[in-house]
Tab-separated table of C-alpha atoms in Angstrom:
chain	number	residue	atom	x	y	z
A	381	UNK	CA	-28.831	-105.212	59.233
A	382	UNK	CA	-29.403	-108.969	59.491
A	383	UNK	CA	-27.037	-110.279	62.160
A	384	UNK	CA	-27.810	-113.902	61.321
A	385	UNK	CA	-26.915	-113.383	57.671
A	386	UNK	CA	-23.688	-111.559	58.485
A	387	UNK	CA	-22.511	-114.503	60.565
A	388	UNK	CA	-22.979	-116.871	57.608
A	389	UNK	CA	-20.099	-115.271	55.717
A	390	UNK	CA	-17.599	-116.262	58.396
A	391	UNK	CA	-16.802	-115.796	62.062
A	392	UNK	CA	-14.433	-112.854	61.479
A	393	UNK	CA	-14.521	-109.558	59.612
A	394	UNK	CA	-11.458	-107.548	58.602
A	395	UNK	CA	-11.924	-103.769	58.697
A	396	UNK	CA	-9.251	-101.400	57.425
A	397	UNK	CA	-9.342	-97.793	58.572
A	398	UNK	CA	-10.856	-98.998	61.831
A	399	UNK	CA	-9.345	-96.278	64.006
A	400	UNK	CA	-11.773	-93.572	62.910
A	401	UNK	CA	-14.887	-92.624	61.002
A	402	UNK	CA	-16.638	-95.123	58.760
A	403	UNK	CA	-14.216	-97.956	59.502
A	404	UNK	CA	-14.768	-97.568	63.232
A	405	UNK	CA	-18.542	-97.574	62.697
A	406	UNK	CA	-18.345	-100.791	60.656
A	407	UNK	CA	-16.302	-102.428	63.418
A	408	UNK	CA	-18.898	-101.525	66.034
A	409	UNK	CA	-21.855	-102.661	63.925
A	410	UNK	CA	-20.268	-105.956	62.910
A	411	UNK	CA	-19.247	-106.661	66.502
A	412	UNK	CA	-22.804	-105.878	67.635
A	413	UNK	CA	-23.972	-108.527	65.158
A	414	UNK	CA	-21.710	-111.069	66.862
A	415	UNK	CA	-18.905	-111.080	64.281
A	416	UNK	CA	-15.315	-111.110	65.563
A	417	UNK	CA	-13.282	-108.219	64.161
A	418	UNK	CA	-9.709	-107.756	62.964
A	419	UNK	CA	-8.960	-104.041	63.202
A	420	UNK	CA	-6.443	-102.475	60.818
A	421	UNK	CA	-5.049	-98.935	60.997
A	422	UNK	CA	-1.844	-97.032	61.771
A	423	UNK	CA	-2.813	-95.665	65.192
A	424	UNK	CA	-2.204	-98.423	67.722
A	425	UNK	CA	-3.654	-96.501	70.665
A	426	UNK	CA	-6.953	-95.966	68.866
A	427	UNK	CA	-7.145	-99.630	67.885
A	428	UNK	CA	-6.438	-100.768	71.432
A	429	UNK	CA	-9.164	-98.472	72.746
A	430	UNK	CA	-11.693	-99.780	70.218
A	431	UNK	CA	-10.749	-103.432	70.759
A	432	UNK	CA	-11.223	-103.093	74.516
A	433	UNK	CA	-14.616	-101.443	73.974
A	434	UNK	CA	-15.859	-104.162	71.598
A	435	UNK	CA	-14.636	-107.030	73.761
A	436	UNK	CA	-16.397	-105.476	76.748
A	437	UNK	CA	-19.698	-104.429	75.130
A	438	UNK	CA	-20.199	-106.921	72.300
A	439	UNK	CA	-18.339	-109.866	73.847
A	440	UNK	CA	-16.485	-110.635	70.606
A	441	UNK	CA	-12.864	-111.499	69.906
A	442	UNK	CA	-10.652	-108.885	68.312
A	443	UNK	CA	-7.261	-108.724	66.666
A	444	UNK	CA	-5.276	-105.509	66.387
A	445	UNK	CA	-3.182	-105.052	63.243
A	446	UNK	CA	-1.285	-101.774	63.246
A	447	UNK	CA	-0.171	-101.188	59.668
A	448	UNK	CA	0.548	-98.313	57.314
A	449	UNK	CA	-1.278	-99.418	54.172
A	450	UNK	CA	0.664	-96.973	52.003
A	451	UNK	CA	3.719	-99.198	52.497
A	452	UNK	CA	4.467	-101.758	49.788
A	453	UNK	CA	5.247	-104.368	52.434
A	454	UNK	CA	1.857	-103.989	54.151
A	455	UNK	CA	0.068	-106.467	51.876
A	456	UNK	CA	2.290	-109.415	52.770
A	457	UNK	CA	2.199	-108.525	56.456
A	458	UNK	CA	-1.590	-108.211	56.467
A	459	UNK	CA	-1.935	-111.616	54.814
A	460	UNK	CA	0.467	-113.197	57.320
A	461	UNK	CA	-1.168	-111.658	60.393
A	462	UNK	CA	-4.638	-112.901	59.376
A	463	UNK	CA	-3.690	-116.324	58.012
A	464	UNK	CA	-5.197	-118.174	60.979
A	465	UNK	CA	-8.529	-116.298	61.034
A	466	UNK	CA	-11.807	-117.434	59.461
A	467	UNK	CA	-12.374	-114.082	57.775
A	468	UNK	CA	-15.614	-113.927	55.805
A	469	UNK	CA	-16.100	-110.171	55.415
A	470	UNK	CA	-13.616	-107.603	54.117
A	471	UNK	CA	-14.443	-103.939	54.691
A	472	UNK	CA	-11.871	-101.813	52.867
A	473	UNK	CA	-12.624	-98.511	54.593
A	474	UNK	CA	-9.099	-97.109	54.857
A	475	UNK	CA	-8.499	-94.099	52.668
A	476	UNK	CA	-7.948	-90.370	52.625
A	477	UNK	CA	-8.459	-87.402	50.346
A	478	UNK	CA	-6.935	-84.098	49.374
A	479	UNK	CA	-8.467	-80.911	48.050
A	480	UNK	CA	-7.362	-77.965	45.996
A	481	UNK	CA	-5.760	-77.794	42.564
A	482	UNK	CA	-3.600	-80.803	41.792
A	483	UNK	CA	-0.664	-78.786	40.475
A	484	UNK	CA	-0.504	-76.857	43.752
A	485	UNK	CA	-0.504	-79.958	45.936
A	486	UNK	CA	2.296	-82.005	47.481
A	487	UNK	CA	2.946	-84.818	45.008
A	488	UNK	CA	4.036	-87.145	47.819
A	489	UNK	CA	0.580	-86.815	49.387
A	490	UNK	CA	-1.128	-87.451	46.055
A	491	UNK	CA	0.898	-90.576	45.332
A	492	UNK	CA	0.415	-91.858	48.869
A	493	UNK	CA	-3.332	-91.436	48.389
A	494	UNK	CA	-3.185	-93.605	45.270
A	495	UNK	CA	-1.247	-96.222	47.253
A	496	UNK	CA	-3.834	-96.357	50.051
A	497	UNK	CA	-7.025	-95.836	48.040
A	498	UNK	CA	-6.149	-98.000	45.022
A	499	UNK	CA	-3.064	-100.196	45.326
A	500	UNK	CA	-3.786	-101.417	48.859
A	501	UNK	CA	-7.461	-102.037	48.086
A	502	UNK	CA	-6.526	-104.111	45.040
A	503	UNK	CA	-4.098	-106.158	47.131
A	504	UNK	CA	-6.741	-106.744	49.807
A	505	UNK	CA	-9.366	-107.798	47.278
A	506	UNK	CA	-6.889	-110.180	45.650
A	507	UNK	CA	-5.853	-111.786	48.948
A	508	UNK	CA	-9.232	-112.113	50.621
A	509	UNK	CA	-11.192	-112.623	47.418
A	510	UNK	CA	-9.096	-115.730	46.782
A	511	UNK	CA	-9.755	-116.958	50.314
A	512	UNK	CA	-13.495	-116.375	49.919
A	513	UNK	CA	-13.608	-118.188	46.574
A	514	UNK	CA	-11.874	-121.201	48.125
A	515	UNK	CA	-14.432	-121.198	50.950
A	516	UNK	CA	-17.354	-120.682	48.553
A	517	UNK	CA	-18.699	-117.683	50.471
A	518	UNK	CA	-17.723	-114.243	51.670
A	519	UNK	CA	-18.439	-110.536	51.311
A	520	UNK	CA	-16.329	-107.615	50.120
A	521	UNK	CA	-17.365	-104.032	50.949
A	522	UNK	CA	-15.436	-101.289	49.167
A	523	UNK	CA	-15.675	-97.594	49.983
A	524	UNK	CA	-16.324	-95.587	46.855
A	525	UNK	CA	-17.794	-92.064	46.946
A	526	UNK	CA	-20.393	-89.886	45.286
A	527	UNK	CA	-17.442	-88.145	43.585
A	528	UNK	CA	-16.572	-91.380	41.745
A	529	UNK	CA	-19.072	-90.857	38.934
A	530	UNK	CA	-17.569	-87.776	37.249
A	531	UNK	CA	-14.505	-85.578	37.318
A	532	UNK	CA	-14.337	-83.258	40.329
A	533	UNK	CA	-12.336	-80.026	40.105
A	534	UNK	CA	-10.413	-79.257	43.331
A	535	UNK	CA	-10.468	-82.952	44.206
A	536	UNK	CA	-9.392	-84.380	40.852
A	537	UNK	CA	-7.017	-87.062	42.087
A	538	UNK	CA	-9.198	-88.131	45.012
A	539	UNK	CA	-12.217	-88.485	42.712
A	540	UNK	CA	-10.080	-90.509	40.309
A	541	UNK	CA	-9.082	-92.926	43.089
A	542	UNK	CA	-12.713	-93.423	44.005
A	543	UNK	CA	-13.673	-93.931	40.368
A	544	UNK	CA	-11.099	-96.730	40.380
A	545	UNK	CA	-12.713	-98.322	43.452
A	546	UNK	CA	-16.224	-97.978	42.004
A	547	UNK	CA	-15.219	-99.566	38.695
A	548	UNK	CA	-13.330	-102.314	40.497
A	549	UNK	CA	-16.389	-103.179	42.571
A	550	UNK	CA	-18.698	-103.177	39.559
A	551	UNK	CA	-16.406	-105.592	37.729
A	552	UNK	CA	-15.843	-107.859	40.704
A	553	UNK	CA	-19.520	-108.250	41.568
A	554	UNK	CA	-20.398	-110.560	38.625
A	555	UNK	CA	-16.899	-112.058	38.583
A	556	UNK	CA	-17.065	-113.232	42.187
A	557	UNK	CA	-20.824	-113.482	42.573
A	558	UNK	CA	-20.963	-116.772	40.705
A	559	UNK	CA	-18.414	-118.096	43.217
A	560	UNK	CA	-20.558	-117.246	46.232
A	561	UNK	CA	-18.856	-113.944	47.104
A	562	UNK	CA	-20.891	-110.759	47.508
A	563	UNK	CA	-19.367	-107.431	46.457
A	564	UNK	CA	-20.814	-104.086	47.500
A	565	UNK	CA	-19.665	-100.574	46.664
A	566	UNK	CA	-20.591	-97.894	49.190
A	567	UNK	CA	-20.715	-94.376	47.731
A	568	UNK	CA	-21.506	-91.795	50.405
A	569	UNK	CA	-21.165	-88.044	50.133
A	570	UNK	CA	-19.562	-86.034	52.942
A	571	UNK	CA	-19.505	-87.677	56.380
A	572	UNK	CA	-18.769	-86.405	59.891
A	573	UNK	CA	-15.307	-87.868	60.494
A	574	UNK	CA	-11.624	-87.038	60.492
A	575	UNK	CA	-11.595	-87.333	56.702
A	576	UNK	CA	-12.690	-83.742	56.130
A	577	UNK	CA	-9.998	-82.330	58.386
A	578	UNK	CA	-7.240	-84.230	56.629
A	579	UNK	CA	-8.591	-83.342	53.182
A	580	UNK	CA	-8.922	-79.655	54.046
A	581	UNK	CA	-12.674	-79.644	53.502
A	582	UNK	CA	-15.221	-77.622	55.460
A	583	UNK	CA	-17.936	-80.181	56.216
A	584	UNK	CA	-20.822	-78.499	58.023
A	585	UNK	CA	-23.846	-80.768	57.709
A	586	UNK	CA	-23.341	-84.469	57.089
A	587	UNK	CA	-24.524	-87.869	58.313
A	588	UNK	CA	-22.583	-89.711	60.997
A	589	UNK	CA	-20.447	-92.735	60.075
A	590	UNK	CA	-22.926	-95.184	61.607
A	591	UNK	CA	-25.530	-94.119	59.007
A	592	UNK	CA	-23.106	-95.197	56.287
A	593	UNK	CA	-22.198	-98.480	57.961
A	594	UNK	CA	-25.759	-99.553	58.683
A	595	UNK	CA	-26.942	-98.536	55.225
A	596	UNK	CA	-24.172	-100.629	53.692
A	597	UNK	CA	-24.701	-103.706	55.844
A	598	UNK	CA	-28.425	-103.534	55.164
A	599	UNK	CA	-27.783	-103.509	51.404
A	600	UNK	CA	-25.196	-106.305	51.422
A	601	UNK	CA	-26.361	-109.156	49.193
A	602	UNK	CA	-29.193	-107.103	47.738
A	603	UNK	CA	-27.502	-104.310	45.785
A	604	UNK	CA	-24.284	-103.661	43.915
A	605	UNK	CA	-23.903	-100.012	44.909
A	606	UNK	CA	-25.505	-98.169	47.809
A	607	UNK	CA	-25.415	-94.409	48.450
A	608	UNK	CA	-26.347	-94.006	52.121
A	609	UNK	CA	-26.979	-90.576	53.617
A	610	UNK	CA	-29.327	-87.791	52.592
A	611	UNK	CA	-26.813	-85.810	50.510
A	612	UNK	CA	-25.650	-88.856	48.563
A	613	UNK	CA	-29.258	-89.740	47.800
A	614	UNK	CA	-29.875	-86.168	46.612
A	615	UNK	CA	-26.733	-86.041	44.485
A	616	UNK	CA	-27.660	-89.404	42.968
A	617	UNK	CA	-30.296	-87.504	40.998
A	618	UNK	CA	-27.436	-85.738	39.214
A	619	UNK	CA	-26.358	-89.033	37.667
A	620	UNK	CA	-29.159	-88.608	35.143
A	621	UNK	CA	-27.484	-85.445	33.845
A	622	UNK	CA	-24.727	-85.405	31.191
A	623	UNK	CA	-21.322	-86.074	32.676
A	624	UNK	CA	-19.982	-82.607	31.834
A	625	UNK	CA	-22.836	-80.988	33.776
A	626	UNK	CA	-22.203	-83.262	36.747
A	627	UNK	CA	-18.587	-82.117	36.768
A	628	UNK	CA	-19.717	-78.479	36.848
A	629	UNK	CA	-22.080	-79.166	39.724
A	630	UNK	CA	-19.371	-80.929	41.698
A	631	UNK	CA	-17.051	-77.988	41.037
A	632	UNK	CA	-19.546	-75.712	42.771
A	633	UNK	CA	-19.928	-78.152	45.661
A	634	UNK	CA	-16.157	-78.374	46.144
A	635	UNK	CA	-15.730	-74.606	45.916
A	636	UNK	CA	-18.061	-74.250	48.881
A	637	UNK	CA	-16.282	-76.963	50.874
A	638	UNK	CA	-12.661	-75.967	50.381
A	639	UNK	CA	-10.784	-72.935	51.566
A	640	UNK	CA	-7.926	-73.217	49.080
């Protein structure tokens, strides 16, 4: 992670999903590199705790933005509450998953997941991508997943949302790259965070969120997609197999991780 390079994008970074897991790790690592951080999540108490920690330990400025990104009005509010900041890095880490058969799930949860994982990410990329293009520099980090590269039984909708993010990042990279904006897709496997609990997954052995954050920041500007963590690197070998076989392998992985 090159702190000097990170600061060239801008004096502020915006991190969604900053209250927990990978988003929280990105906030800490960017603050440690001397970048001021705007922290976005629903849980105000968690954001206040993190902001106080970063101001004390990293001596950076912070801004707390408590928002529910599944709300249609969140995009306009996020744009308004960051209008005065020199944001140069967007980390779209907010997201959640579900597990089990789609037809047995709560449709409200599934549609909310699409709102957070896809609609909100698109709105963020549109807003901050335009700002970065006008400035002639910036960086966008999107959280994809190892499940994005094939269908995944027992996580069909979640995998589909991450396939959307992965494809979006791959298209944006050349589109914005010629305008001075870096785009990176981060595709980890399972991670030790609150994600597994919410998704109903039994995650036993997995890298910590800081492994994902540091792997991503180290790859920024050098790669289009990075798969940090030992399991993601191992599963990357499966990408050489036919897609139908990858789906079968992921079905076995999900069967072992879910109790549905």
